[in-house]
Coordinates of C-alpha atoms in Angstrom, one line a residue:
I1 CA 0.0 0.0 0.0
I2 CA 1.3 3.4 -1.0
L3 CA 0.1 6.4 1.0
F4 CA -0.8 9.6 -0.7
V5 CA -1.0 12.8 1.3
L6 CA -3.0 15.7 0.1
R7 CA -2.5 19.3 1.3
K8 CA -5.0 22.1 0.8
K9 CA -3.6 24.9 -1.2
R10 CA -5.7 28.0 -2.3
G11 CA -8.9 26.2 -1.9
R12 CA -7.7 23.0 -3.6
F13 CA -5.9 19.9 -2.5
K14 CA -2.4 19.4 -4.0
Q15 CA -0.5 16.2 -4.2
I16 CA 2.8 16.5 -2.3
V17 CA 3.9 12.9 -2.1
T18 CA 3.7 10.9 -5.3
G19 CA 3.9 7.3 -6.0
G20 CA 2.4 4.4 -7.9
V21 CA 3.4 1.6 -10.2
Q22 CA 6.4 2.7 -12.2
N23 CA 5.8 1.7 -15.9
P24 CA 8.0 3.0 -18.7
S25 CA 4.8 3.8 -20.7
Y26 CA 2.8 5.6 -18.0
G27 CA 5.0 6.8 -15.2
D28 CA 3.2 7.3 -11.9
V29 CA -0.4 6.3 -12.5
V30 CA -3.5 6.5 -10.2
A31 CA -6.9 5.1 -11.2
A32 CA -10.3 5.0 -9.5
K33 CA -12.8 2.2 -9.6
Y34 CA -15.8 4.5 -9.2
M35 CA -16.6 7.8 -10.8
R36 CA -18.6 9.0 -7.8
N37 CA -20.1 7.9 -4.5
T38 CA -21.3 4.4 -4.4
D39 CA -21.5 4.1 -0.6
T40 CA -18.3 2.1 -0.7
A41 CA -15.6 3.4 1.7
Q42 CA -12.8 1.1 0.5
V43 CA -11.9 -0.9 -2.6
Y44 CA -10.2 -4.3 -2.5
P45 CA -9.8 -5.6 -6.0
N46 CA -9.4 -9.3 -6.8
F47 CA -5.9 -9.3 -8.3
Q48 CA -6.3 -12.7 -9.8
E49 CA -9.2 -11.5 -12.0
D50 CA -8.5 -7.8 -12.3
T51 CA -5.1 -6.3 -13.3
H52 CA -6.0 -2.6 -12.9
L53 CA -5.0 -0.2 -10.2
Y54 CA -7.5 1.3 -7.8
A55 CA -7.5 4.3 -5.6
A56 CA -9.8 4.5 -2.6
P57 CA -10.2 7.3 -0.1
D58 CA -10.5 6.6 3.6
T59 CA -13.8 8.5 3.7
E60 CA -17.3 7.4 2.9
E61 CA -17.0 8.4 -0.8
S62 CA -14.8 7.3 -3.7
Y63 CA -13.4 9.9 -6.1
E64 CA -11.7 9.9 -9.4
I65 CA -8.0 10.7 -8.9
D66 CA -5.4 11.4 -11.6
Q67 CA -2.4 13.6 -12.3
R68 CA -4.4 16.8 -12.5
E69 CA -3.4 17.8 -8.9
V70 CA -6.9 19.1 -8.2
Y71 CA -8.8 17.0 -5.8
Q72 CA -12.0 16.8 -3.7
E73 CA -11.8 17.1 0.1
I74 CA -10.0 13.9 0.8
D75 CA -7.2 13.5 3.5
D76 CA -5.6 10.2 2.5
I77 CA -5.7 8.0 -0.6
Y78 CA -4.4 4.5 -0.8
L79 CA -3.1 2.7 -3.9
Y80 CA -3.5 -1.1 -4.3
P81 CA -0.9 -1.9 -7.0
H82 CA -0.9 -5.3 -8.8
T83 CA 1.6 -5.4 -11.6
E84 CA 4.0 -3.2 -13.5
L85 CA 3.3 -5.0 -16.8
Q86 CA -0.4 -4.4 -17.3
P87 CA -2.2 -1.4 -18.8
V88 CA -4.1 0.7 -16.3
V89 CA -7.4 2.6 -16.4
R90 CA -6.7 6.4 -16.4
N91 CA -9.3 9.2 -16.6
G92 CA -12.0 6.8 -17.9
G93 CA -10.1 5.6 -20.9
I94 CA -7.7 2.6 -21.5
N95 CA -4.0 2.9 -22.2
N96 CA -2.3 0.5 -24.7
S97 CA 1.1 -0.9 -24.1
D98 CA 2.5 1.8 -26.4
G99 CA 1.1 4.5 -24.2
E100 CA -1.5 5.7 -26.6
E101 CA -5.1 6.1 -25.4
R102 CA -7.8 4.0 -27.1
E103 CA -11.5 4.7 -27.1
F104 CA -13.3 3.1 -24.1
F105 CA -15.6 1.2 -26.4
T106 CA -15.3 -2.7 -26.5
E107 CA -17.3 -4.6 -29.0
S108 CA -19.7 -7.2 -27.7
D109 CA -22.2 -9.5 -29.4
I110 CA -25.1 -8.4 -27.2
Y111 CA -25.7 -5.3 -25.2
W112 CA -25.8 -5.3 -21.4
V113 CA -28.9 -3.8 -19.7
P114 CA -28.3 -0.6 -17.8
A115 CA -29.1 -0.7 -14.1
S116 CA -32.3 0.9 -12.7
N117 CA -30.7 3.1 -10.0
T118 CA -27.9 5.7 -10.1
A119 CA -25.5 3.9 -7.7
E120 CA -25.4 0.8 -9.9
L121 CA -25.3 2.8 -13.1
Y122 CA -22.2 4.6 -11.9
E123 CA -20.6 1.3 -11.1
Q124 CA -21.5 0.0 -14.6
L125 CA -20.0 3.1 -16.3
S126 CA -16.8 2.5 -14.3
K127 CA -16.8 -1.3 -14.9
Y128 CA -17.1 -0.9 -18.6
R129 CA -14.5 2.0 -18.6
F130 CA -16.7 4.8 -19.9
R131 CA -14.5 7.9 -20.3
E132 CA -14.9 10.4 -17.6
I133 CA -14.2 13.8 -19.2
R134 CA -12.9 16.6 -17.1
R135 CA -15.5 19.4 -16.7
D136 CA -12.9 22.1 -17.3
Q137 CA -12.1 20.6 -20.7
L138 CA -15.6 21.4 -22.0
Q139 CA -16.8 24.8 -23.2
I140 CA -20.4 25.3 -24.2
T141 CA -20.7 27.6 -27.3
E142 CA -24.3 27.4 -28.4
H143 CA -27.7 26.3 -27.0
L144 CA -29.4 23.8 -29.4
G145 CA -32.5 22.9 -27.6
S146 CA -34.3 21.9 -24.3
G147 CA -36.0 18.7 -23.3
E148 CA -37.7 17.0 -20.3
F149 CA -34.5 16.5 -18.4
G150 CA -32.2 19.3 -19.4
T151 CA -30.6 21.0 -22.4
V152 CA -28.7 20.0 -25.6
N153 CA -25.7 22.3 -26.5
K154 CA -23.0 22.7 -29.0
G155 CA -19.5 22.9 -27.4
V156 CA -15.8 22.3 -27.7
W157 CA -13.9 19.5 -26.0
E158 CA -10.3 20.9 -25.5
G159 CA -8.8 17.7 -24.0
S160 CA -10.0 15.2 -26.6
P161 CA -7.5 12.8 -28.2
D162 CA -7.7 15.1 -31.3
K163 CA -6.6 18.0 -29.0
S164 CA -9.8 20.0 -29.7
R165 CA -13.1 19.1 -31.4
E166 CA -16.6 20.3 -31.6
V167 CA -19.1 18.1 -29.7
A168 CA -22.7 17.9 -28.6
I169 CA -23.3 18.1 -24.9
K170 CA -26.4 17.0 -23.1
L171 CA -26.8 18.6 -19.6
L172 CA -29.0 17.1 -16.9
Q173 CA -30.8 19.9 -15.1
K174 CA -29.6 20.5 -11.5
G175 CA -31.7 19.0 -8.8
A176 CA -33.1 16.4 -11.2
S177 CA -35.1 13.6 -9.6
E178 CA -33.6 10.1 -9.2
E179 CA -35.9 8.8 -12.0
S180 CA -34.6 11.6 -14.4
Q181 CA -31.0 10.8 -13.4
V182 CA -31.5 7.1 -14.1
K183 CA -33.1 7.7 -17.5
F184 CA -30.3 10.2 -18.4
L185 CA -27.5 7.8 -17.5
Q186 CA -29.2 4.8 -19.1
E187 CA -29.1 6.6 -22.4
A188 CA -25.4 7.2 -22.0
A189 CA -24.9 3.5 -21.0
L190 CA -26.7 2.3 -24.1
M191 CA -25.1 4.7 -26.5
G192 CA -21.6 3.8 -25.2
Q193 CA -22.1 0.1 -26.2
F194 CA -22.5 0.8 -29.9
S195 CA -19.9 1.5 -32.6
H196 CA -21.2 1.8 -36.2
P197 CA -20.9 4.4 -38.9
N198 CA -24.7 5.0 -38.7
I199 CA -25.0 5.1 -34.9
I200 CA -24.3 8.3 -33.0
S201 CA -21.1 7.9 -30.9
L202 CA -20.7 8.6 -27.2
L203 CA -17.4 10.3 -26.5
G204 CA -17.7 10.4 -22.7
V205 CA -19.6 11.5 -19.6
V206 CA -19.1 14.1 -16.9
T207 CA -20.4 12.7 -13.6
L208 CA -18.2 14.6 -11.0
G209 CA -20.3 17.5 -9.7
E210 CA -23.3 19.0 -11.4
P211 CA -24.7 19.2 -13.9
V212 CA -24.1 15.6 -15.2
M213 CA -23.2 15.7 -18.9
I214 CA -23.3 13.3 -21.8
V215 CA -20.7 14.2 -24.5
M216 CA -21.4 13.0 -28.0
E217 CA -20.1 13.6 -31.5
L218 CA -21.6 16.7 -33.1
M219 CA -23.8 16.2 -36.2
E220 CA -23.6 19.6 -37.9
N221 CA -26.8 19.4 -39.9
G222 CA -29.2 18.5 -37.1
D223 CA -32.1 16.0 -37.4
L224 CA -33.2 14.3 -40.6
K225 CA -36.8 15.6 -40.3
E226 CA -35.8 19.3 -40.7
N227 CA -33.4 18.5 -43.5
L228 CA -36.1 16.6 -45.4
I229 CA -38.5 19.5 -45.1
S230 CA -35.8 21.9 -46.4
M231 CA -35.4 19.6 -49.5
R232 CA -39.0 20.2 -50.6
P233 CA -39.0 21.8 -54.0
I234 CA -40.6 25.2 -54.7
P235 CA -44.2 24.6 -55.9
G236 CA -44.3 24.3 -59.7
E237 CA -40.6 23.1 -59.9
L238 CA -39.3 19.6 -60.2
P239 CA -36.8 18.3 -57.7
P240 CA -33.2 17.7 -58.9
N241 CA -32.5 14.1 -60.2
S242 CA -29.9 13.7 -57.5
L243 CA -32.5 13.9 -54.8
Y244 CA -33.9 10.4 -55.3
Q245 CA -30.5 8.8 -55.0
Q246 CA -29.9 10.8 -51.9
L247 CA -33.2 9.7 -50.3
L248 CA -32.4 6.1 -51.2
D249 CA -29.0 6.4 -49.6
F250 CA -30.6 7.7 -46.4
C251 CA -32.8 4.6 -46.3
H252 CA -29.8 2.3 -46.9
Q253 CA -27.7 4.0 -44.1
I254 CA -30.5 3.8 -41.5
A255 CA -31.2 0.2 -42.4
A256 CA -27.5 -0.6 -41.9
G257 CA -27.6 1.0 -38.5
M258 CA -30.8 -0.8 -37.4
T259 CA -29.4 -4.1 -38.6
Y260 CA -26.4 -3.6 -36.4
L261 CA -28.7 -2.9 -33.4
A262 CA -30.9 -5.9 -34.2
D263 CA -27.8 -8.2 -34.4
K264 CA -27.1 -7.1 -30.8
S265 CA -30.7 -7.9 -29.8
F266 CA -31.4 -4.2 -29.1
V267 CA -34.8 -2.7 -29.8
H268 CA -34.8 1.1 -30.4
R269 CA -38.5 1.6 -30.0
D270 CA -38.5 5.2 -31.3
L271 CA -37.1 5.1 -34.8
A272 CA -38.3 8.2 -36.7
A273 CA -36.8 11.0 -38.8
R274 CA -36.6 13.3 -35.7
N275 CA -34.3 10.8 -34.0
V276 CA -31.8 10.4 -37.0
L277 CA -29.1 13.0 -37.1
L278 CA -27.3 14.2 -40.2
S279 CA -23.8 15.4 -40.9
G280 CA -23.2 16.1 -44.6
N281 CA -24.9 13.1 -46.3
T282 CA -24.2 10.7 -43.4
C283 CA -27.2 9.6 -41.3
K284 CA -26.7 8.4 -37.7
I285 CA -29.4 6.9 -35.4
A286 CA -29.7 8.7 -32.1
D287 CA -31.9 9.3 -29.1
F288 CA -31.7 6.0 -27.1
G289 CA -33.8 7.5 -24.3
M290 CA -37.3 6.8 -25.7
A291 CA -40.0 9.5 -25.8
R292 CA -37.7 12.3 -24.7
D293 CA -37.0 15.8 -26.0
L294 CA -40.1 15.8 -28.2
E295 CA -43.4 17.6 -28.5
E296 CA -46.1 16.1 -26.3
S297 CA -48.6 15.6 -29.1
T298 CA -46.3 13.1 -30.7
Y299 CA -47.0 10.6 -27.9
Y300 CA -49.7 9.3 -25.8
T301 CA -49.1 8.2 -22.3
S302 CA -49.9 4.6 -21.1
Q303 CA -49.0 2.8 -17.9
G304 CA -45.6 1.9 -19.3
G305 CA -44.8 5.4 -20.4
K306 CA -45.0 7.6 -23.5
I307 CA -45.5 6.0 -27.0
P308 CA -45.0 7.6 -30.4
V309 CA -48.3 6.3 -31.7
K310 CA -48.0 6.9 -35.5
W311 CA -44.6 5.1 -35.7
T312 CA -45.4 2.2 -33.4
A313 CA -46.5 -1.3 -34.4
P314 CA -50.0 -2.5 -33.2
E315 CA -48.6 -5.2 -30.9
A316 CA -46.4 -2.7 -29.2
L317 CA -49.3 -0.2 -28.8
H318 CA -51.7 -2.7 -27.3
Y319 CA -49.5 -5.2 -25.5
R320 CA -46.2 -3.3 -24.9
K321 CA -44.5 -6.0 -26.9
Y322 CA -41.4 -4.5 -28.6
S323 CA -39.1 -6.5 -30.9
T324 CA -37.0 -6.2 -34.0
A325 CA -40.3 -6.7 -35.9
S326 CA -41.8 -3.6 -34.2
D327 CA -38.7 -1.6 -35.1
V328 CA -39.2 -2.8 -38.8
W329 CA -42.7 -1.3 -38.6
S330 CA -41.2 2.0 -37.4
F331 CA -38.6 1.8 -40.2
G332 CA -41.4 1.6 -42.7
C333 CA -43.0 4.8 -41.2
L334 CA -39.5 6.4 -41.4
V335 CA -39.2 5.5 -45.1
Y336 CA -42.6 7.2 -45.6
E337 CA -41.1 10.3 -43.9
I338 CA -38.1 10.2 -46.2
W339 CA -39.9 9.8 -49.5
S340 CA -42.6 12.3 -48.6
L341 CA -39.8 14.8 -47.6
G342 CA -40.7 15.1 -44.0
H343 CA -44.4 14.5 -43.8
K344 CA -45.6 12.4 -40.8
P345 CA -47.4 9.1 -41.3
F346 CA -51.1 9.6 -40.8
E347 CA -50.4 13.3 -40.8
N348 CA -54.0 14.5 -40.9
Y349 CA -55.2 12.0 -38.3
T350 CA -55.3 12.2 -34.6
N351 CA -53.6 9.5 -32.6
S352 CA -57.0 7.8 -32.0
Q353 CA -58.0 8.0 -35.6
S354 CA -54.7 6.5 -36.7
L355 CA -55.2 3.6 -34.3
C356 CA -58.6 2.9 -35.7
T357 CA -57.3 3.1 -39.3
I358 CA -54.5 0.6 -38.6
H359 CA -57.0 -1.9 -37.2
R360 CA -59.4 -1.8 -40.1

């Protein structure tokens, strides 16, 4: 056990005694098992099964520790080293033997189900090595929209592997309920499990302090629905010939992304043009928190939550039975949106009228 002593300096705690496993690639390295309080005062890893380093405070809370020399109010921190030969977790990412940071994503044949409470969700995010981005590395530059649980913003990530890049940042509103926090973190937990050219990419999370943030790749052109509406020709004019190939390409891209999700046994449940983002001519499926950040009239509320009626298969509407088949139904509705240049399915019908029409 190596003892770390922290001394308060100008309102912060500064590391004055350093140590750790000496590795030619990393130098002194400290890593934390948890990204925030999980009601665990000490961490005792199983070295036979886990080759990573862990830091644990002697208080009632666990904190992320790294070489930033800026810490929470902790008096002592202990390291539990295992080996000098293995890569270690640092700042939420994974280091290769060559010292270069890789993305936290690890491909899996099937997705794991996010927990239903915040404590377990934070443990999952740490277990699966989701990148914890430092709050001071993010700068919000533009407000893009608001939703049920917070805001979506354009920003810059100064500490990214690419040095600096524009990103999209979702902020959970301060003082959000436990239920809202769970749904917010569940979306991040799901998004971080997927890696496909037509699925929106999670870059990391900010869970230390408030507000909690989800950092994603930025899709400069916004959602597909608004782009389709902008493609409508002026009355009396014919659309350009290239438009049809572009619309067909949109369908192919979205089908490819949905096939990837289906292969992982994941059901999206809310596939629609509003939940597909566009950058150039590239489509990416987004919004893995169902029935969020949308106008109320799009959904009706049942015992199990909100449902996008006009995009939802009958068996899902009546029996809450979602499957790849119900996603295929939604994909058909999305294809209608694409080829009608942004018109809704059953556009002139109320939700009730559309239900009756489907059952005829």
